[in-house]
mmCIF file of C-alpha atoms in Angstrom:
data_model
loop_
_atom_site.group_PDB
_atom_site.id
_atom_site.type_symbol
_atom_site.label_atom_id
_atom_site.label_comp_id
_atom_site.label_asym_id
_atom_site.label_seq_id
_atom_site.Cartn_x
_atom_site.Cartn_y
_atom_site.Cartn_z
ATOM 1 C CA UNK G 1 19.948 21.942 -25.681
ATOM 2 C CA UNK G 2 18.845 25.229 -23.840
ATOM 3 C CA UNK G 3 16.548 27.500 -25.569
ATOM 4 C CA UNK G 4 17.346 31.111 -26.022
ATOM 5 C CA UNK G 5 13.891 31.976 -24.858
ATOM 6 C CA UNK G 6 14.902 30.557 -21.270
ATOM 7 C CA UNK G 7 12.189 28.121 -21.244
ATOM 8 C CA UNK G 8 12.299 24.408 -21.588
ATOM 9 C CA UNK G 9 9.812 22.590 -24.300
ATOM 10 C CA UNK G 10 7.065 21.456 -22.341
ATOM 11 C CA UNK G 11 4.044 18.511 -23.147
ATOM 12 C CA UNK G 12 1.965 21.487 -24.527
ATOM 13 C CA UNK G 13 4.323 22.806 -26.916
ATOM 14 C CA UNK G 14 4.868 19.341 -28.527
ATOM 15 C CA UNK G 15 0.991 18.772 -28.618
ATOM 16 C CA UNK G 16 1.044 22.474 -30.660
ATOM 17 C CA UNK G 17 3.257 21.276 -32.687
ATOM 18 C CA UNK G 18 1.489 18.214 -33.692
ATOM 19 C CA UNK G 19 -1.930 20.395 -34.313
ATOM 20 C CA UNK G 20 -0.075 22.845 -36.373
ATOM 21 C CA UNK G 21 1.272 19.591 -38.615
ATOM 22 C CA UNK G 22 -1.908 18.390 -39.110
ATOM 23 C CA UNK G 23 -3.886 21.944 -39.812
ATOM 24 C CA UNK G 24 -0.286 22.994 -42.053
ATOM 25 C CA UNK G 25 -1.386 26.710 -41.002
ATOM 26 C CA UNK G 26 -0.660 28.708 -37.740
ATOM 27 C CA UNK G 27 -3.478 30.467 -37.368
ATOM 28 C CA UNK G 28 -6.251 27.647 -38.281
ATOM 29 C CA UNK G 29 -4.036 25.840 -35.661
ATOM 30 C CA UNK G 30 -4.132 28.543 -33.271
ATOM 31 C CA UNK G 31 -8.038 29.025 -33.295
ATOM 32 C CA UNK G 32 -8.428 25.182 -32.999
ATOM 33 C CA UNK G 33 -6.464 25.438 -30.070
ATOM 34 C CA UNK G 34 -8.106 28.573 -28.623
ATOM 35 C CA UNK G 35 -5.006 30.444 -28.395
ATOM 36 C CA UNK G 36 -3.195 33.232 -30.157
ATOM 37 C CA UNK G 37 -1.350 33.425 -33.087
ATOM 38 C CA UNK G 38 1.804 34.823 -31.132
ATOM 39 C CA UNK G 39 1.296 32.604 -28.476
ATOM 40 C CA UNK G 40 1.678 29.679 -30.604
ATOM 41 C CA UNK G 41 4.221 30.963 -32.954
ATOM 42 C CA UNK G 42 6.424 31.724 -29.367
ATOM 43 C CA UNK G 43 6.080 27.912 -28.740
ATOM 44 C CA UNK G 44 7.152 27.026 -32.256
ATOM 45 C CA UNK G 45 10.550 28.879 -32.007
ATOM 46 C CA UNK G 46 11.067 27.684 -28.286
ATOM 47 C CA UNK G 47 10.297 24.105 -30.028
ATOM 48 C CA UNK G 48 12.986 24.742 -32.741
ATOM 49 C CA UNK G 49 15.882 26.966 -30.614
ATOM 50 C CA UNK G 50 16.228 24.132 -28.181
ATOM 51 C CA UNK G 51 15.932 21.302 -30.966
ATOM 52 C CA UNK G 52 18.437 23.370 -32.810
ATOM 53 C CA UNK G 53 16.516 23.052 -36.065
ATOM 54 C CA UNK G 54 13.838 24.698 -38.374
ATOM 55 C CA UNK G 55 10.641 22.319 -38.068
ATOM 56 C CA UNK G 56 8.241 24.190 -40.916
ATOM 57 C CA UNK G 57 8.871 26.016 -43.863
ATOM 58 C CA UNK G 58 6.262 28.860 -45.000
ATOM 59 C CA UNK G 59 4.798 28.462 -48.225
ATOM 60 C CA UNK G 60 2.422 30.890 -49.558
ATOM 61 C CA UNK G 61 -1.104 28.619 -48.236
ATOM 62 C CA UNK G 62 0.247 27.680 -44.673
ATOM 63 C CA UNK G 63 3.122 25.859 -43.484
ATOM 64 C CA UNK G 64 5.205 22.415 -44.139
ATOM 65 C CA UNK G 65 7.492 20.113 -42.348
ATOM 66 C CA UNK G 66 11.015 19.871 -43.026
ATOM 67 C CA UNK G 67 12.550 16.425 -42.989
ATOM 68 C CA UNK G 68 13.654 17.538 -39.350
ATOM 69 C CA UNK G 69 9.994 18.882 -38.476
ATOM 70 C CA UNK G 70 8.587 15.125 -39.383
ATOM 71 C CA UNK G 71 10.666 13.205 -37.412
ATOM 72 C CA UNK G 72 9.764 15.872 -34.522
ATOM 73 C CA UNK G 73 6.486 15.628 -35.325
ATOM 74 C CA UNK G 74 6.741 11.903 -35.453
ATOM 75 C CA UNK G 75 8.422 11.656 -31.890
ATOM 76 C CA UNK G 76 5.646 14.394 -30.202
ATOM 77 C CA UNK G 77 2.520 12.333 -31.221
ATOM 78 C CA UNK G 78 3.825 9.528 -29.442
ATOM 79 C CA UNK G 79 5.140 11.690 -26.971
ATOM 80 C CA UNK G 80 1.715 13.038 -26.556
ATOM 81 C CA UNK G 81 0.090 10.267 -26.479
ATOM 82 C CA UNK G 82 1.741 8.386 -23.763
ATOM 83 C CA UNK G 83 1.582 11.655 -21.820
ATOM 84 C CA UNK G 84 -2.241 11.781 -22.223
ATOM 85 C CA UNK G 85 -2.689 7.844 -20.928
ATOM 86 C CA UNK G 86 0.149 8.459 -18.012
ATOM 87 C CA UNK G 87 -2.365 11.344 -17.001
ATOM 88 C CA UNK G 88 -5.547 9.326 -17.648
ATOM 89 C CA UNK G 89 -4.104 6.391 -15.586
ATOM 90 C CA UNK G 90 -2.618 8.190 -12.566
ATOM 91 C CA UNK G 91 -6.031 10.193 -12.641
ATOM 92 C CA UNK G 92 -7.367 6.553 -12.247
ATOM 93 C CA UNK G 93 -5.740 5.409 -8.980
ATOM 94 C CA UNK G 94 -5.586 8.560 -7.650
ATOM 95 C CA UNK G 95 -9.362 9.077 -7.768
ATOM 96 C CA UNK G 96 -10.810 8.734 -4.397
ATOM 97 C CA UNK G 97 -13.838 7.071 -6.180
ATOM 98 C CA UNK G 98 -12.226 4.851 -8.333
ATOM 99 C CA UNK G 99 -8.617 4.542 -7.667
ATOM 100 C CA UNK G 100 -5.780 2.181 -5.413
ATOM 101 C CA UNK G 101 -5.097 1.369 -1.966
ATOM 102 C CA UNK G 102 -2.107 -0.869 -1.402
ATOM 103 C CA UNK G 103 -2.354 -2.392 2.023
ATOM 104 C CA UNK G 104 -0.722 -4.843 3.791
ATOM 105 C CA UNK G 105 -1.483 -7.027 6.900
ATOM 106 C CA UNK G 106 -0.612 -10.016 8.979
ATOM 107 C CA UNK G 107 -1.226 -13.456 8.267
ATOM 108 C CA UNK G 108 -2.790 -14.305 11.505
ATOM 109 C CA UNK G 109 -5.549 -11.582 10.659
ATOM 110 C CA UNK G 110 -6.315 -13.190 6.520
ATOM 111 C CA UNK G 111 -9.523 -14.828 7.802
ATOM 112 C CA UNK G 112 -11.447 -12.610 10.079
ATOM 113 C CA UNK G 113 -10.542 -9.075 10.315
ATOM 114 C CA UNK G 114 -9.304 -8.488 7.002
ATOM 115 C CA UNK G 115 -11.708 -9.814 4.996
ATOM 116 C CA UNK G 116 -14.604 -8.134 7.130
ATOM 117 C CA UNK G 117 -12.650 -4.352 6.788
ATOM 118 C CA UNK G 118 -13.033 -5.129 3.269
ATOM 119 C CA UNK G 119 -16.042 -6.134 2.921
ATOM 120 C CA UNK G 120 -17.601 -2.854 4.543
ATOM 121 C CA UNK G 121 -15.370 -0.776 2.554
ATOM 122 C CA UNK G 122 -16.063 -2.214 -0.288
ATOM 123 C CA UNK G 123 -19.843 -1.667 -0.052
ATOM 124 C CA UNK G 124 -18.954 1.510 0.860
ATOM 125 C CA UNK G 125 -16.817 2.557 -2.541
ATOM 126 C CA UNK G 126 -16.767 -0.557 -4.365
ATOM 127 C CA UNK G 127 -14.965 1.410 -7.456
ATOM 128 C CA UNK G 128 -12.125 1.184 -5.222
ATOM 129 C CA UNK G 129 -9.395 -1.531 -5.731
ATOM 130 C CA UNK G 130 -7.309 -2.576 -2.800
ATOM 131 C CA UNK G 131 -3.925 -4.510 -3.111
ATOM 132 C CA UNK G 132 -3.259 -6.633 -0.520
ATOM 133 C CA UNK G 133 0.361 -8.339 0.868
ATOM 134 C CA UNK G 134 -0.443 -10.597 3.646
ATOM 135 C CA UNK G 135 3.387 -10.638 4.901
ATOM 136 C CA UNK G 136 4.723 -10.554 8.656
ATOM 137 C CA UNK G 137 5.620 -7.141 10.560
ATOM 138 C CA UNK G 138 9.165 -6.827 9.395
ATOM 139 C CA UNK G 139 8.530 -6.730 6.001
ATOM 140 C CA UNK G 140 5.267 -4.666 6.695
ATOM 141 C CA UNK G 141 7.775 -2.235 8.091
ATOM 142 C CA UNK G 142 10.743 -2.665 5.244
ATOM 143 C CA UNK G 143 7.324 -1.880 2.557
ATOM 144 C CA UNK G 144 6.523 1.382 4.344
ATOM 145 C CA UNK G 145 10.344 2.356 3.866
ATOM 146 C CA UNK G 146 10.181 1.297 0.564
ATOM 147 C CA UNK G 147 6.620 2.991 -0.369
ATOM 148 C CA UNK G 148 5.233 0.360 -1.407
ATOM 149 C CA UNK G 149 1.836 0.163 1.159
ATOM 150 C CA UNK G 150 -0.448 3.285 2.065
ATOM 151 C CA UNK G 151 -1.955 1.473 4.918
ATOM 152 C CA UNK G 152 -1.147 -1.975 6.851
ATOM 153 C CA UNK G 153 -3.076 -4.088 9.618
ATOM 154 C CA UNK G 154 -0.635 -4.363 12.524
ATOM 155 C CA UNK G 155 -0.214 -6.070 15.936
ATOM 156 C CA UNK G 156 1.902 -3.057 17.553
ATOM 157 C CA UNK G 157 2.220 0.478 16.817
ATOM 158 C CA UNK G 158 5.449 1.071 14.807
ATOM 159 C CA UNK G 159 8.162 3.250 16.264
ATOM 160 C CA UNK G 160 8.630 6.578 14.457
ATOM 161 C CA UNK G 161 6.348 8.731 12.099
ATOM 162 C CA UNK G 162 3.334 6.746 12.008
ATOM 163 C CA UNK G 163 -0.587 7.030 12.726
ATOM 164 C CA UNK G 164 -1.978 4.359 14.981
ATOM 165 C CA UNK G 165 -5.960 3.600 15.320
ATOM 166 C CA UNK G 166 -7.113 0.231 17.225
ATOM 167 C CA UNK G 167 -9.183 -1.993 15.628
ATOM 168 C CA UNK G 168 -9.506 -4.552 18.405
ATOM 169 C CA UNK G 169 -7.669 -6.477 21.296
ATOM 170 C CA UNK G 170 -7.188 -10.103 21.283
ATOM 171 C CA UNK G 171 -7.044 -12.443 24.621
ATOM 172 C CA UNK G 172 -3.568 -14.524 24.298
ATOM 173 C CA UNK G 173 -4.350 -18.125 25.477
ATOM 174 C CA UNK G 174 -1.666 -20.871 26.150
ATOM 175 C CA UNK G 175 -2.889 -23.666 23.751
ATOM 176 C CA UNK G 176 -1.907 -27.389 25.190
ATOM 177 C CA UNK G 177 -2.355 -30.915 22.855
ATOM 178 C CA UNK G 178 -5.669 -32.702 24.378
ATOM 179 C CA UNK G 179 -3.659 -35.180 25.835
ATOM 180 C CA UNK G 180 -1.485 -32.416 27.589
ATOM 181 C CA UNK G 181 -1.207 -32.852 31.832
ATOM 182 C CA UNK G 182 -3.359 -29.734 31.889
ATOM 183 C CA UNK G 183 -5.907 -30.239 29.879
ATOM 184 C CA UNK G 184 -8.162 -30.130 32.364
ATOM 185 C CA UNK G 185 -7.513 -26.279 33.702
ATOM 186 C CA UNK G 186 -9.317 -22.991 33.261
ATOM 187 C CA UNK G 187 -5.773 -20.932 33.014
ATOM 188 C CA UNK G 188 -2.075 -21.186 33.748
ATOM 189 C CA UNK G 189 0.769 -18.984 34.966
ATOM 190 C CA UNK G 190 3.705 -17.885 32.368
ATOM 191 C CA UNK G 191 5.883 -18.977 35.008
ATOM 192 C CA UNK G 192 4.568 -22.504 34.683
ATOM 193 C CA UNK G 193 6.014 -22.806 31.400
ATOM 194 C CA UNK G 194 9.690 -22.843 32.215
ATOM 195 C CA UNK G 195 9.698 -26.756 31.445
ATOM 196 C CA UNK G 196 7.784 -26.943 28.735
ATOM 197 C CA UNK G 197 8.681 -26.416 25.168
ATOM 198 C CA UNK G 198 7.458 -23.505 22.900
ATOM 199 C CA UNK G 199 6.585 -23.739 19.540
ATOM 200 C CA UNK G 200 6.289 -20.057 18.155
ATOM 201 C CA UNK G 201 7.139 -17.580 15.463
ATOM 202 C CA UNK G 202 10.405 -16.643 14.098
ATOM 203 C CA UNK G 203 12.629 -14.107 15.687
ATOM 204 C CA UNK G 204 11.725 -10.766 14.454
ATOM 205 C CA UNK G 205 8.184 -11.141 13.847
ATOM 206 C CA UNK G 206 5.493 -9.184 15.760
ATOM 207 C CA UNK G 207 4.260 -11.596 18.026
ATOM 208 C CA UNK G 208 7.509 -13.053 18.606
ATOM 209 C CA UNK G 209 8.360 -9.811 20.424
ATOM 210 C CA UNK G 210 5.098 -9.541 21.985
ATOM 211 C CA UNK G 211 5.477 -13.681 23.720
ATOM 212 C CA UNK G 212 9.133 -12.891 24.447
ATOM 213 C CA UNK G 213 8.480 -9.873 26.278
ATOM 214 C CA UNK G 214 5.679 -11.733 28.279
ATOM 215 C CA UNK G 215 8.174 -14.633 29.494
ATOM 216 C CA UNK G 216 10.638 -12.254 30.190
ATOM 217 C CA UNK G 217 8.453 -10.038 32.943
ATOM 218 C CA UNK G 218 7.173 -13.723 34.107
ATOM 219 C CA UNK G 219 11.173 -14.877 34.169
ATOM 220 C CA UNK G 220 10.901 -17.724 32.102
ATOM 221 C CA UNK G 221 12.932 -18.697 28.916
ATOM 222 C CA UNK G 222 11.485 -21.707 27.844
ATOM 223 C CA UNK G 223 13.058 -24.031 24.586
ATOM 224 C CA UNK G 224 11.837 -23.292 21.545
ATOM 225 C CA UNK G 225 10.730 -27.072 19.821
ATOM 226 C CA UNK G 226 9.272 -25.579 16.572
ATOM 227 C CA UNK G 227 8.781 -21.923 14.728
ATOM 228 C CA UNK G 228 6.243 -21.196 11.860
ATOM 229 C CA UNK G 229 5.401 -17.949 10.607
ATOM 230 C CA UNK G 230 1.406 -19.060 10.598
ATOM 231 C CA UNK G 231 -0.136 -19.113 13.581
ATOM 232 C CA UNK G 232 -2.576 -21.703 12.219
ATOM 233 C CA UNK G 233 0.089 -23.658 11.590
ATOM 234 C CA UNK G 234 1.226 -23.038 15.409
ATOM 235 C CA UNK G 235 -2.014 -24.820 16.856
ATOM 236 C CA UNK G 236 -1.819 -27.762 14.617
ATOM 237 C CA UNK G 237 1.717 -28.316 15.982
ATOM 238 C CA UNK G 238 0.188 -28.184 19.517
ATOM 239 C CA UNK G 239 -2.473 -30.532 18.716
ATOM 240 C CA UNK G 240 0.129 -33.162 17.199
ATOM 241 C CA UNK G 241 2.126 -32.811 20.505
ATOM 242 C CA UNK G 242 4.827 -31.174 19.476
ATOM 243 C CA UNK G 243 4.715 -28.600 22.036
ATOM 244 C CA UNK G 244 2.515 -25.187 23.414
ATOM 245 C CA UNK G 245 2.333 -22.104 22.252
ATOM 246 C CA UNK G 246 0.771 -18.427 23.548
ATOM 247 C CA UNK G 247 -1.452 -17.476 20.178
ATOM 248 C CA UNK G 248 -4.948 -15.190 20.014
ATOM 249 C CA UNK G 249 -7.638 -17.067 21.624
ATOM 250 C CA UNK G 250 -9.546 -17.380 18.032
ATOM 251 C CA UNK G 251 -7.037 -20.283 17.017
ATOM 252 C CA UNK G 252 -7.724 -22.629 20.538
ATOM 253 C CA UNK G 253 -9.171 -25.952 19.492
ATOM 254 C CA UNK G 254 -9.436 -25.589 15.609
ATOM 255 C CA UNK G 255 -7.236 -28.666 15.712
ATOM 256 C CA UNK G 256 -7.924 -30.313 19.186
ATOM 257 C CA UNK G 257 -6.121 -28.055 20.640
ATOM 258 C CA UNK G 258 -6.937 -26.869 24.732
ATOM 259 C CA UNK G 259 -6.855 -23.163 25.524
ATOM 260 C CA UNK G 260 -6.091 -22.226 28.806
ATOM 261 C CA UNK G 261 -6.493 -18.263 29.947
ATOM 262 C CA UNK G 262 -3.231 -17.018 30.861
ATOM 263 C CA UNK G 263 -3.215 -14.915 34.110
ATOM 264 C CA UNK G 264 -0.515 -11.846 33.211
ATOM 265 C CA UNK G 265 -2.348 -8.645 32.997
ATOM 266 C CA UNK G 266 -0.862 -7.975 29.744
ATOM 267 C CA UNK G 267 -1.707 -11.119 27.598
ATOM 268 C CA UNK G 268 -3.580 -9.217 25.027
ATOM 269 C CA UNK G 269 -2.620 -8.417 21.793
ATOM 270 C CA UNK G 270 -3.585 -5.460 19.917
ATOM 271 C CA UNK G 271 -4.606 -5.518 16.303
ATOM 272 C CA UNK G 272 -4.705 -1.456 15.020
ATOM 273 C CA UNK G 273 -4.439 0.116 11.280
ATOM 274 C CA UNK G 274 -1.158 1.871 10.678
ATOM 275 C CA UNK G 275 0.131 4.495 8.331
ATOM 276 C CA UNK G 276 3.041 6.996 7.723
ATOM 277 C CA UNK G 277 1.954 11.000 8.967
ATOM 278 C CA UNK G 278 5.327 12.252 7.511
ATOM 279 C CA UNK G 279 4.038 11.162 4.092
ATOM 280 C CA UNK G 280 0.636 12.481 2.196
ATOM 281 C CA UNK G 281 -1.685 9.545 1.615
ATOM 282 C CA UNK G 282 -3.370 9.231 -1.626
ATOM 283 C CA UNK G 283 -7.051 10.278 -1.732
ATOM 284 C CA UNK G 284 -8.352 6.705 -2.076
ATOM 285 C CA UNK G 285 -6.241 5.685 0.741
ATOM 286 C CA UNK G 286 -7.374 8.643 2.770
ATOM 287 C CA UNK G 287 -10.953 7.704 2.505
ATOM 288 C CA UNK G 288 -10.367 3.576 3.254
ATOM 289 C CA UNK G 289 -8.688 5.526 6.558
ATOM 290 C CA UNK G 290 -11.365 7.753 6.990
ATOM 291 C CA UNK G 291 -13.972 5.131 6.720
ATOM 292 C CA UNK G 292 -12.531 3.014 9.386
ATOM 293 C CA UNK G 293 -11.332 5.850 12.061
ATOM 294 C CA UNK G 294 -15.021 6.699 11.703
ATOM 295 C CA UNK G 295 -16.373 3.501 12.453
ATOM 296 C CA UNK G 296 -18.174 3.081 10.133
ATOM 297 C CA UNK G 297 -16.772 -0.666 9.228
ATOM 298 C CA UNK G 298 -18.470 -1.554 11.894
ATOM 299 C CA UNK G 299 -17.309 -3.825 14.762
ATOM 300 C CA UNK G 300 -14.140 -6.244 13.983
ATOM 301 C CA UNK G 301 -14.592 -9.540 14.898
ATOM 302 C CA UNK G 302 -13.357 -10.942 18.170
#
């Protein structure tokens, strides 16, 4: 219902409403609320032209609710009350001191550089909560779409309206079973692999792209034997015999496994934090990007 005054109701004229109930005079209302008497009799009639009834009688001592002003009256202190814990709780994660960052990362990155961003940020502002999804790239990417992440650890820098800073850069390795022909070498050449078989990570995940474009500059498309989304999970196939694989040099010989340097120039990987520029970040996920643009996280792990 539109008001003839022009103006909607707003939170404050419901919370006026409620003070007047309870004080059952406008102007004791009006000083507790340190405003004027017109001022708050103006939000009264906006109240009751756009609710299209009269909410208090005058008597000769004050005011009272009608039957229509209680249920009103009813209906605002709830009204008022939610609004005042929706404020207090956004003020909560939107404090830079105290609030949320969501942020997501990879899984090959859950036991080293994660943890170790975290645990300098959160001796830096440990009022802060972080919310973590440990997830691969595509969904990283289909969460930023979505809003649902402020900030996400990465292997590439996304395409489109996004911030990139570098955390680190990995080595790639070729990682052979220790009973594997090669065992013995120092490194290998991507072209070497054309007879072997792979095992990997799905189509469409980060490093997936990043191995496929490797073998295709070195003209090799070797058979896939095995994908896992875990990398950890990669090298333990390897050591069973299952196959090879190109992972980060961290996961060579957690399970036996032989790492052997690859010689293409480009058999790095690069690990950097990521966020959207076309979209304001919240203040606490402002200063977890602040903290690490500015180093102070100290170095990441290699």
């Amino acid at each position: 219902m539109t008001s003839r005054y022009g103006q909607a109701v707003q939170i404050r004229d419901l919370g006026w409403l409620v003070t007047v109930a309870d004080h059952q005079h406008v102007s004791s209302a009006a000083d507790a609320l340190g405003t004027s008497q017109p001022t708050l009799s103006r939000a009264l009639a906006r109240c009751e032209a756009e609710l299209g009834a009269r909410l208090f009688e005058r008597v000769p001592d004050g005011v009272r609710l009608t039957p229509a002003g209680a249920l009103v009256v009813d209906a605002a202190r709830d009204l008022t009350s939610r609004w005042t814990q929706l404020t207090g709780s956004l003020a909560r994660v939107l404090d830079s001191g105290t609030g949320l960052v969501r942020l997501a990362f990879l899984d090959s990155m859950a036991t080293s550089l994660v943890p170790s961003l975290l645990r300098a940020f959160h001796a830096h502002a440990p009022q802060v909560r972080v919310q973590l999804r440990q997830e691969p790239g595509h969904e990283i990417a289909r969460d930023f779409g979505l809003g649902a992440v402020d900030l996400a650890v990465t292997s590439a820098a996304p395409e489109g309206p996004y911030g990139w800073h570098v955390l680190q850069q990995e080595r790639l390795v070729l990682v052979v079973p220790g009973t594997h022909a090669w065992r013995g070498r120092t490194e290998v050449a991507l072209a070497e692999l054309g007879s072997e078989e792979l095992i990997t990570t799905p189509a469409g995940f980060g490093h997936r792209q990043l191995v496929d474009g490797l073998l295709r500059q070195a003209g090799v498309a070797p058979s896939i034997s095995f994908e896992s989304q875990d990398l950890a999970t990669i090298e333990g196939l390897v050591a069973a015999g299952l196959g090879v694989a190109v992972v980060p040099e961290a996961f060579a010989g957690h399970s036996g496994t032989v790492g052997l340097r690859l010689t293409a120039a480009g058999a790095r990987r690069t690990i950097g934090l990521t966020w959207r520029t076309d979209r304001e970040l919240t203040p606490p996920a402002q200063r977890f990007l602040d903290f690490v643009v500015s180093g102070r996280a100290g170095p990441a792990p290699g």
